[in-house]
Tab-separated table of C-alpha atoms and ligand atoms in Angstrom:
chain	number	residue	atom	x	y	z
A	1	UNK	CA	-46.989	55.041	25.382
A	2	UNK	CA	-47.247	58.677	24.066
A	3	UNK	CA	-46.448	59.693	20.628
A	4	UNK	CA	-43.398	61.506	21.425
A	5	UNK	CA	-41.938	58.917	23.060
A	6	UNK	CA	-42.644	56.156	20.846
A	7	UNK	CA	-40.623	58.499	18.335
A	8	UNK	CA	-37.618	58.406	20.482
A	9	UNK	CA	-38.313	54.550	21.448
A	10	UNK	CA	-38.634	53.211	18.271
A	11	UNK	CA	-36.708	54.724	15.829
A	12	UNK	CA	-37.598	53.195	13.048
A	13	UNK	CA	-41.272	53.914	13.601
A	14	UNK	CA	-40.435	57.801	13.620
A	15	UNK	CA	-38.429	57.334	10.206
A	16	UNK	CA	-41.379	55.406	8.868
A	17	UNK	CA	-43.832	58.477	9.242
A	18	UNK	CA	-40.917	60.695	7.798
A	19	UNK	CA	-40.430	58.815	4.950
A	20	UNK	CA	-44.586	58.565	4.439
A	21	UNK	CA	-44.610	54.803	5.315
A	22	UNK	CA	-47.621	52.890	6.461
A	23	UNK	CA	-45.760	50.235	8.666
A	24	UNK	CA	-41.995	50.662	10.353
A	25	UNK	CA	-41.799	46.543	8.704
A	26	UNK	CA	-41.142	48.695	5.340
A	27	UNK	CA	-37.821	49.076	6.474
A	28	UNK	CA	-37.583	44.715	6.877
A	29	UNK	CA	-38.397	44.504	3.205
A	30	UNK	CA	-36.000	47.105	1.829
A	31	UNK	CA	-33.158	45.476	4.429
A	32	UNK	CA	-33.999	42.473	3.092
A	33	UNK	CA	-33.521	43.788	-0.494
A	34	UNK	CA	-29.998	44.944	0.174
A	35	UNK	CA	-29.007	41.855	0.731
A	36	UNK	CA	-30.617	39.839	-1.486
A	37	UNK	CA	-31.385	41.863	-4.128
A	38	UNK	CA	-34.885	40.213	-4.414
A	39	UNK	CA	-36.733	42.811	-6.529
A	40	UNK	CA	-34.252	42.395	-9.876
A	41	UNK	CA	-35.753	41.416	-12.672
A	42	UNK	CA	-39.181	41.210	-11.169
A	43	UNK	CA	-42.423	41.762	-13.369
A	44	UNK	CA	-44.868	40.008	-11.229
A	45	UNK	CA	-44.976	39.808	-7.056
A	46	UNK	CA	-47.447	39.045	-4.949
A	47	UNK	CA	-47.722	40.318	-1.536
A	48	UNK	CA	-49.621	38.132	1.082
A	49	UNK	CA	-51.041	39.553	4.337
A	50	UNK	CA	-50.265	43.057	3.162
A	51	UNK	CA	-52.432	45.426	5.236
A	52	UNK	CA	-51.767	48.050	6.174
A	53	UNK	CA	-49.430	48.174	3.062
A	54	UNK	CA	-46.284	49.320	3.783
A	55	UNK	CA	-44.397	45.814	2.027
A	56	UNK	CA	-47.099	47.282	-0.963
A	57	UNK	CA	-45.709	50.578	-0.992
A	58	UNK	CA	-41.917	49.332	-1.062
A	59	UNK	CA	-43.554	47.111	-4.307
A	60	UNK	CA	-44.892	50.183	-5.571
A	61	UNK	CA	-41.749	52.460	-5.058
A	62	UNK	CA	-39.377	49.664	-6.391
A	63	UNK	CA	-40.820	48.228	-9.233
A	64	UNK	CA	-44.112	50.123	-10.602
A	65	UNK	CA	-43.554	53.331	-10.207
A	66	UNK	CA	-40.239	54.013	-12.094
A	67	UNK	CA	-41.427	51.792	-14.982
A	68	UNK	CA	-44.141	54.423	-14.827
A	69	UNK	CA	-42.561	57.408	-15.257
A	70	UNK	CA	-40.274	56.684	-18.202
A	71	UNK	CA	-41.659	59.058	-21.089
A	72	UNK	CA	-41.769	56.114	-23.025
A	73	UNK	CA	-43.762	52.842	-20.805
A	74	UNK	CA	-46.718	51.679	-22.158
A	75	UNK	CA	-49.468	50.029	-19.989
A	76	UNK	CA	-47.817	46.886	-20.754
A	77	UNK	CA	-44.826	47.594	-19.546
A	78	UNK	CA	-46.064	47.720	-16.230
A	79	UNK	CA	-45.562	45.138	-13.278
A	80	UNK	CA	-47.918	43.575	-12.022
A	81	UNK	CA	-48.316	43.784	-8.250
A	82	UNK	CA	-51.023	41.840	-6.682
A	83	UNK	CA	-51.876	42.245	-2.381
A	84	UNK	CA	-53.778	39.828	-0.283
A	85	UNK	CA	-54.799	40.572	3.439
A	86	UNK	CA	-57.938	39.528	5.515
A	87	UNK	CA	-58.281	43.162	6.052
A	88	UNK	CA	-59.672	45.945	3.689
A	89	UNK	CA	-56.484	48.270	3.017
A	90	UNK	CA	-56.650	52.224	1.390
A	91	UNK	CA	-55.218	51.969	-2.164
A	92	UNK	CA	-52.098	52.127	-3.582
A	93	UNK	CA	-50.734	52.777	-6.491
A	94	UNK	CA	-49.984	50.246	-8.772
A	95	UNK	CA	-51.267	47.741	-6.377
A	96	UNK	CA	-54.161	45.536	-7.113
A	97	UNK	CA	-55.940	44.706	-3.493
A	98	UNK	CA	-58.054	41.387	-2.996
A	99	UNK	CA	-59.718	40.802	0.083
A	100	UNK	CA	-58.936	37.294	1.240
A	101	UNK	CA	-57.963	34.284	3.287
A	102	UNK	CA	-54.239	32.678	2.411
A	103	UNK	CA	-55.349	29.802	4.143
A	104	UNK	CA	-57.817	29.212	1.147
A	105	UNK	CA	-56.423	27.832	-2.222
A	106	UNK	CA	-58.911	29.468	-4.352
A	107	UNK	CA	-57.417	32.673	-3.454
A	108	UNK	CA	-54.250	31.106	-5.596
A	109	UNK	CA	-56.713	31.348	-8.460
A	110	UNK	CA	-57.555	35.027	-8.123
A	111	UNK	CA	-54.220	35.876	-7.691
A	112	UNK	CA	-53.411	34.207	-11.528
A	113	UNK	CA	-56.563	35.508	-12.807
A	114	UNK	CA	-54.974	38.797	-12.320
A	115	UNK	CA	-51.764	37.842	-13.843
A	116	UNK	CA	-54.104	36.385	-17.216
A	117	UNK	CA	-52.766	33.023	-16.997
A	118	UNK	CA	-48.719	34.069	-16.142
A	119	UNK	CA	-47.160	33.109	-12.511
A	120	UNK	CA	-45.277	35.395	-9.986
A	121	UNK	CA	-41.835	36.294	-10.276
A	122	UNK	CA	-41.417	36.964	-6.740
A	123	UNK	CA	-44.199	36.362	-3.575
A	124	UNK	CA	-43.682	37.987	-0.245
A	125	UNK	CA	-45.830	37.355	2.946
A	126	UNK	CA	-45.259	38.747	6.395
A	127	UNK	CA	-48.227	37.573	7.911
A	128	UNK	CA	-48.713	36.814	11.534
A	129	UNK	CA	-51.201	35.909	13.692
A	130	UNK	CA	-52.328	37.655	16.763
A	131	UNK	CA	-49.460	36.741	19.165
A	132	UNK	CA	-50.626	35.246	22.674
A	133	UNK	CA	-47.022	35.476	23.922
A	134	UNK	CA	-46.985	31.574	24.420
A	135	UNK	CA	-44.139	31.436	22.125
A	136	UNK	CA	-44.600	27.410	21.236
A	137	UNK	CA	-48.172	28.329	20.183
A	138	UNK	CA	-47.174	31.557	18.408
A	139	UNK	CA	-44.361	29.810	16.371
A	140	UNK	CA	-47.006	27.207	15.662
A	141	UNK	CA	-49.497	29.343	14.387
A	142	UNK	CA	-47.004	31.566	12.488
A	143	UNK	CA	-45.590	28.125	10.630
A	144	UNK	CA	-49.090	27.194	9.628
A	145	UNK	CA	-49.257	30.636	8.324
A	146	UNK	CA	-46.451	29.906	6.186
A	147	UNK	CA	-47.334	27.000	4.836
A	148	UNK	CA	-50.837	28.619	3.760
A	149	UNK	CA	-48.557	31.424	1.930
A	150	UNK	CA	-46.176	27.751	0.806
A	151	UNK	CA	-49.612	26.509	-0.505
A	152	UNK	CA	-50.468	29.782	-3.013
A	153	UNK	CA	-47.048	29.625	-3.750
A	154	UNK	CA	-47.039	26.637	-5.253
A	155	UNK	CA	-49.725	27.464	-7.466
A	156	UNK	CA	-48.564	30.857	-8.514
A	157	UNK	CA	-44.496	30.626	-8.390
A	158	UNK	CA	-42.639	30.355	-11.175
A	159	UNK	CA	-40.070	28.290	-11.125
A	160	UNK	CA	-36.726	29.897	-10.429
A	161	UNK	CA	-39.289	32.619	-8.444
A	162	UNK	CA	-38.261	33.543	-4.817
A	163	UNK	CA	-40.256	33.520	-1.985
A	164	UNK	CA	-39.949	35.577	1.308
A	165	UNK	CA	-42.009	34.893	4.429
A	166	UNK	CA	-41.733	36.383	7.995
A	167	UNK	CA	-41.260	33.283	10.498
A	168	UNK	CA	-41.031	32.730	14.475
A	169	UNK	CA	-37.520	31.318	15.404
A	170	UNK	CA	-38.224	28.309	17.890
A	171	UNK	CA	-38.074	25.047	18.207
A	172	UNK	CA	-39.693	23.734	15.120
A	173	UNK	CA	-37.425	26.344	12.969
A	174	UNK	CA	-35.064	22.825	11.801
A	175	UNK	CA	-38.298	21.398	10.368
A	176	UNK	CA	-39.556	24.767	8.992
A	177	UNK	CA	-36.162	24.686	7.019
A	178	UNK	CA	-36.161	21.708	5.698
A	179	UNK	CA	-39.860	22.059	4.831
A	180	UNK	CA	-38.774	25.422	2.834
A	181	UNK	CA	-35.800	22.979	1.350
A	182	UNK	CA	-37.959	20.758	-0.388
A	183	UNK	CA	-38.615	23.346	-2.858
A	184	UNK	CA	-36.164	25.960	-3.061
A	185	UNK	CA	-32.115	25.367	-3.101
A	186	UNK	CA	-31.270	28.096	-1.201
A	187	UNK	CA	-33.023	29.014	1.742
A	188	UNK	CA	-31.363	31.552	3.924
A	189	UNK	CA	-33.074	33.051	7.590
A	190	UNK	CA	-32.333	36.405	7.851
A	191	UNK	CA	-32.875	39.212	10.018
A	192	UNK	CA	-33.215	42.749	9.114
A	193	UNK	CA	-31.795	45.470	11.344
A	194	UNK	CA	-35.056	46.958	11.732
A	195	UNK	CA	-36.524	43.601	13.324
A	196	UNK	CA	-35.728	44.229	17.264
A	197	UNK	CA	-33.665	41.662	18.665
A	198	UNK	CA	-35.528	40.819	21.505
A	199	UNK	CA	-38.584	39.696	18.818
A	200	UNK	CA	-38.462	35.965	17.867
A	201	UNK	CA	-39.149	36.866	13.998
A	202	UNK	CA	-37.344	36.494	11.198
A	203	UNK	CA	-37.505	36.006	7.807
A	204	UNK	CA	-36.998	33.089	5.485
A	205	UNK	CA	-35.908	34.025	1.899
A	206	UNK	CA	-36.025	31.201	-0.176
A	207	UNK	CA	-34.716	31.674	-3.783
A	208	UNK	CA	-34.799	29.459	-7.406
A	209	UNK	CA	-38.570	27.994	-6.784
A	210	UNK	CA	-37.593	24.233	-8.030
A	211	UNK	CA	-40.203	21.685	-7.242
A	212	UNK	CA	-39.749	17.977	-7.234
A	213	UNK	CA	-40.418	16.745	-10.812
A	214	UNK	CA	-43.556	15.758	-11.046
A	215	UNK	CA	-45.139	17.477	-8.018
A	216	UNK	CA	-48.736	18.012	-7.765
A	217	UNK	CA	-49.220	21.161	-5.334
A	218	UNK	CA	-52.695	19.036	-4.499
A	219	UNK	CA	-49.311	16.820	-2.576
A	220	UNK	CA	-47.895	19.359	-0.777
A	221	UNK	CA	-49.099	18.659	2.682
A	222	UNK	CA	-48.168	14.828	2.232
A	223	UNK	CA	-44.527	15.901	1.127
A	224	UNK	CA	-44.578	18.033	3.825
A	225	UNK	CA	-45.491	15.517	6.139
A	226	UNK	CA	-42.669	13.254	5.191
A	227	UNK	CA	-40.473	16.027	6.294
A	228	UNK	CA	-41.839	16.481	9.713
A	229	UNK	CA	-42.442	12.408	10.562
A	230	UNK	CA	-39.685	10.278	11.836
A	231	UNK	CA	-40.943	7.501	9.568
A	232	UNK	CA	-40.305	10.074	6.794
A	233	UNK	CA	-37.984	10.066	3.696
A	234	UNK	CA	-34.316	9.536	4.820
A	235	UNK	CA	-32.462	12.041	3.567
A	236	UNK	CA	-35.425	14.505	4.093
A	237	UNK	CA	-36.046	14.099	7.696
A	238	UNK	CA	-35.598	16.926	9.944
A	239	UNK	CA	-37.029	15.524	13.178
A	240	UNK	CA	-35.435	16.328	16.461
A	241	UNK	CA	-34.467	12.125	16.598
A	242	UNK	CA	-31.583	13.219	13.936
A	243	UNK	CA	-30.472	16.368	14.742
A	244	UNK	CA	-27.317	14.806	15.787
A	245	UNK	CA	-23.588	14.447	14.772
A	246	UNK	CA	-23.856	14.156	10.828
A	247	UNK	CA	-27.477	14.406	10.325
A	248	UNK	CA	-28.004	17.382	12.034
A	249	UNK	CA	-29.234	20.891	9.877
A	250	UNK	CA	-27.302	24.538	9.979
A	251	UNK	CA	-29.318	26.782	8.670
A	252	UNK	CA	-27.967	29.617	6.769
A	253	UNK	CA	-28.824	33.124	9.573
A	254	UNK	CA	-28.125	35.962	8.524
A	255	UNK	CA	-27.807	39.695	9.810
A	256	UNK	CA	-29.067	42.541	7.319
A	257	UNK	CA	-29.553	46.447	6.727
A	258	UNK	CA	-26.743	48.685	7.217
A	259	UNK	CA	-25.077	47.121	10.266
A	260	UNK	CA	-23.854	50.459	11.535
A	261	UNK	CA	-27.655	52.004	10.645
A	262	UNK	CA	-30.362	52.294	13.209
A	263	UNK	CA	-30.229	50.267	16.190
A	264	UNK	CA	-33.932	48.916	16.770
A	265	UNK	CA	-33.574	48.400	20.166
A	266	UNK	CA	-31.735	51.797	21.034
A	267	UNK	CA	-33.550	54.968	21.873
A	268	UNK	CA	-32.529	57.922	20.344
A	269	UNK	CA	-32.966	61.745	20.719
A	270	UNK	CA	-35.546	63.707	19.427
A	271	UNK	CA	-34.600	66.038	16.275
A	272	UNK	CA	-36.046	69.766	17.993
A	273	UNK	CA	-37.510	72.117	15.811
A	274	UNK	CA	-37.001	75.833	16.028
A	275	UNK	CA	-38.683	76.905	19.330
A	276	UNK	CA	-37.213	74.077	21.100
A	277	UNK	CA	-39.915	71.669	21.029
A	278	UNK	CA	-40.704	68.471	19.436
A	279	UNK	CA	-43.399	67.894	16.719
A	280	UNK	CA	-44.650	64.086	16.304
A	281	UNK	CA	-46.137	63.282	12.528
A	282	UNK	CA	-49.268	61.163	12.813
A	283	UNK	CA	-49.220	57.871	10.886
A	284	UNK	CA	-49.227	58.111	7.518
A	285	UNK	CA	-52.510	55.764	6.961
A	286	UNK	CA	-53.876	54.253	9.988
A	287	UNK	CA	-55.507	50.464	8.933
A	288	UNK	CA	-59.381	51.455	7.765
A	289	UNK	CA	-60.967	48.798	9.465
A	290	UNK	CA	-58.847	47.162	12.021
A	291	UNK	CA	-60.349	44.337	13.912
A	292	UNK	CA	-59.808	46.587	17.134
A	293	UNK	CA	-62.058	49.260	15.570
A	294	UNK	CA	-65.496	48.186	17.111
A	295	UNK	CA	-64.165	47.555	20.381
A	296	UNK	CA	-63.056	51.052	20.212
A	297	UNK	CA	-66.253	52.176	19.170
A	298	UNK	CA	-67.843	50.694	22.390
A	299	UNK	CA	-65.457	51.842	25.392
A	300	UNK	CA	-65.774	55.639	23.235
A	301	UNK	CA	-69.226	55.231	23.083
A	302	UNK	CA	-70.055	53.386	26.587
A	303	UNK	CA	-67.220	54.711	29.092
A	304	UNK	CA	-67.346	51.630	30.463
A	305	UNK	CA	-64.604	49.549	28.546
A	306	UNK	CA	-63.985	46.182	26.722
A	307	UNK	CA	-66.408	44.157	29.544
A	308	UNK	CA	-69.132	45.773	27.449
A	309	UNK	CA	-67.899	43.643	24.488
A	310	UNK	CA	-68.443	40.358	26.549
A	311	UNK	CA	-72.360	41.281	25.799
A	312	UNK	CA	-72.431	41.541	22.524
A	313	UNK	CA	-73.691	38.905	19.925
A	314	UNK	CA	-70.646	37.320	18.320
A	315	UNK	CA	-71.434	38.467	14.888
A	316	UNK	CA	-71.394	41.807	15.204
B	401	SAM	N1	-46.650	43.616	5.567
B	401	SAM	C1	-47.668	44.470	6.152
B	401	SAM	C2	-47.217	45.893	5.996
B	401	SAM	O1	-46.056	46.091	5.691
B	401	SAM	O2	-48.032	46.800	6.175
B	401	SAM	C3	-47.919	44.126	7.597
B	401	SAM	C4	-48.590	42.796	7.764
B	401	SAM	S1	-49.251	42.566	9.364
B	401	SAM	C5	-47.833	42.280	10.304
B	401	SAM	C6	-49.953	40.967	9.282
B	401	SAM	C7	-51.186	40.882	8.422
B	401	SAM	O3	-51.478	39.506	8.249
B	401	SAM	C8	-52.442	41.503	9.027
B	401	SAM	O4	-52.890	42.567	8.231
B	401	SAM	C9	-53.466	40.349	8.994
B	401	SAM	O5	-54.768	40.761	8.614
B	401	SAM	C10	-52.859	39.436	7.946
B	401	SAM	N2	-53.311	38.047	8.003
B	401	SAM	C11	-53.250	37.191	9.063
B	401	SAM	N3	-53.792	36.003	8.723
B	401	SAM	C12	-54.201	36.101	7.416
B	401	SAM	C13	-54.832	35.200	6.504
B	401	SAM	N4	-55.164	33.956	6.872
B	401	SAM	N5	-55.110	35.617	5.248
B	401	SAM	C14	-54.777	36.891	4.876
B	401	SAM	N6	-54.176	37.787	5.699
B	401	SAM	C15	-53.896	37.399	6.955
């Protein structure tokens, strides 16, 4: 697909390059924030799988930089906004980038580390695997994803925190719930105008972080286990078997964004300049080192195309 008509496509992709966005999922954030209002009172947030940065930006733009520019804020004053991602990202202001797995606890550490000693306010993480369009396996994937970010949350959340991750509605998305339950009151799926409708993602926003008493986050996978067995806790089980009558869960959807705003799924014109024509803006920061990059390289380089990769040694 050209640029041009990606513009007219997608039209929330053409507003991100206008309004000097990384990512169109900028827009899910800030849709996400109308509704929920998740950014009041925030000091602290941590933003998991954040390249290429546009959920970073939105931090930036909402909490650091106007604390920054009153005449009278002090370094102190400043939140503190800490991003995660597997991949290198360019920099940001008022973002502090770490290069690193979710799936590994010790990256919980670093993330406190950087807060001295103090826990998160809020945590965001719209990670996602690379989809293989087997939606079971996607969904899967995406849900161990979020239990990685559920893991780091539990270590850096405080309590009455919130705690927004994308998700894959499917069939598991009952168990996902009451997973999310365990440890936050309210947990509502919602799903941002700019998230197309034909796309099986949403997001969870879960809000007033209260653990069990006692909990251990070195428990968190058994809890979560009781959740997801039949033999489980009574009340707590969310297993197809009682998804009946009485026993079975509604979970809180909801729509958000300006419901007469842009339609994701709608094409719309291109705005002409004065001769008539159309000019496309190029991304505002394309990822620095995608994954993708070196097989680019190679089909540049070789003319021949990704079979060349199947020769290559696997660590390079
Ligand atoms: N929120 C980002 C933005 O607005 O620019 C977009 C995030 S992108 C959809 C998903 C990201 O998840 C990718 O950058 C990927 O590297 C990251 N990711 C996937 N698995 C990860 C993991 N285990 N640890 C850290 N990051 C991960």
């Amino acid at each position: 697909m050209g640029k041009a008509s990606r513009d007219k496509r997608d039209i929330y992709y053409r507003k991100a390059k206008e309004e000097g966005w990384r990512a169109r999922s900028a827009f899910k954030l800030l849709q996400i924030d109308e509704e929920f209002n998740i950014f009041e009172g925030v000091k602290r947030v941590v933003d998991l799988c954040a390249a290429p940065g546009s959920w970073s930006q939105v931090l930036s733009r909402k909490l650091y930089l106007p604390v920054k520019q009153l005449p009278a804020s002090k370094d102190g004053d400043l939140p503190l906004i800490v991003a995660i991602d597997l991949q290198p990202m360019a920099p940001i202001e008022g973002v502090i980038q770490v290069q690193g797995d979710i799936t590994n606890a010790r990256t919980a550490e670093v993330v406190i580390r950087h807060f001295d000693g103090c826990k998160a306010d809020l945590v965001v993480c719209d990670g996602a695997p690379d989809v293989t369009g087997l939606h079971d396996m996607d969904e899967f994937v995406q849900s161990q994803l979020i239990l990685a970010g559920l893991t780091i949350v539990a270590h850096v959340l405080r309590e009455g925190g919130k705690f927004i991750a994308k998700i894959f509605r499917g069939k598991d998305t009952s168990l996902l719930y009451c997973q999310l339950k365990l440890f936050f009151p309210v947990v509502t799926f919602a799903k941002p105008k700019s998230s197309r409708n034909s796309s099986i993602e949403a997001f969870a926003v879960c809000e007033n972080y209260s653990p069990p008493e006692g909990f251990n986050p070195k428990d968190l996978y058994r809890l979560l286990e009781k959740v997801g067995s039949p033999s489980g806790g009574d009340d707590l089980d969310c297993s197809s078997g009682w998804l009946e009558g009485p026993n079975k869960v509604y979970i809180p959807f909801l729509a958000c964004g300006d419901l007469s705003g842009y339609d994701s799924d709608r094409s719309y014109p291109l705005p002409k300049v004065a001769d008539g024509t159309y000019q496309s803006l190029d991304p505002v920061q394309p990822p620095i080192a995608p994954p993708y990059k070196r097989a680019l390289e190679i089909k540049k380089a070789s003319g021949h195309g990704i079979r060349d990769l199947e020769k290559l040694p696997l660590d390079s």
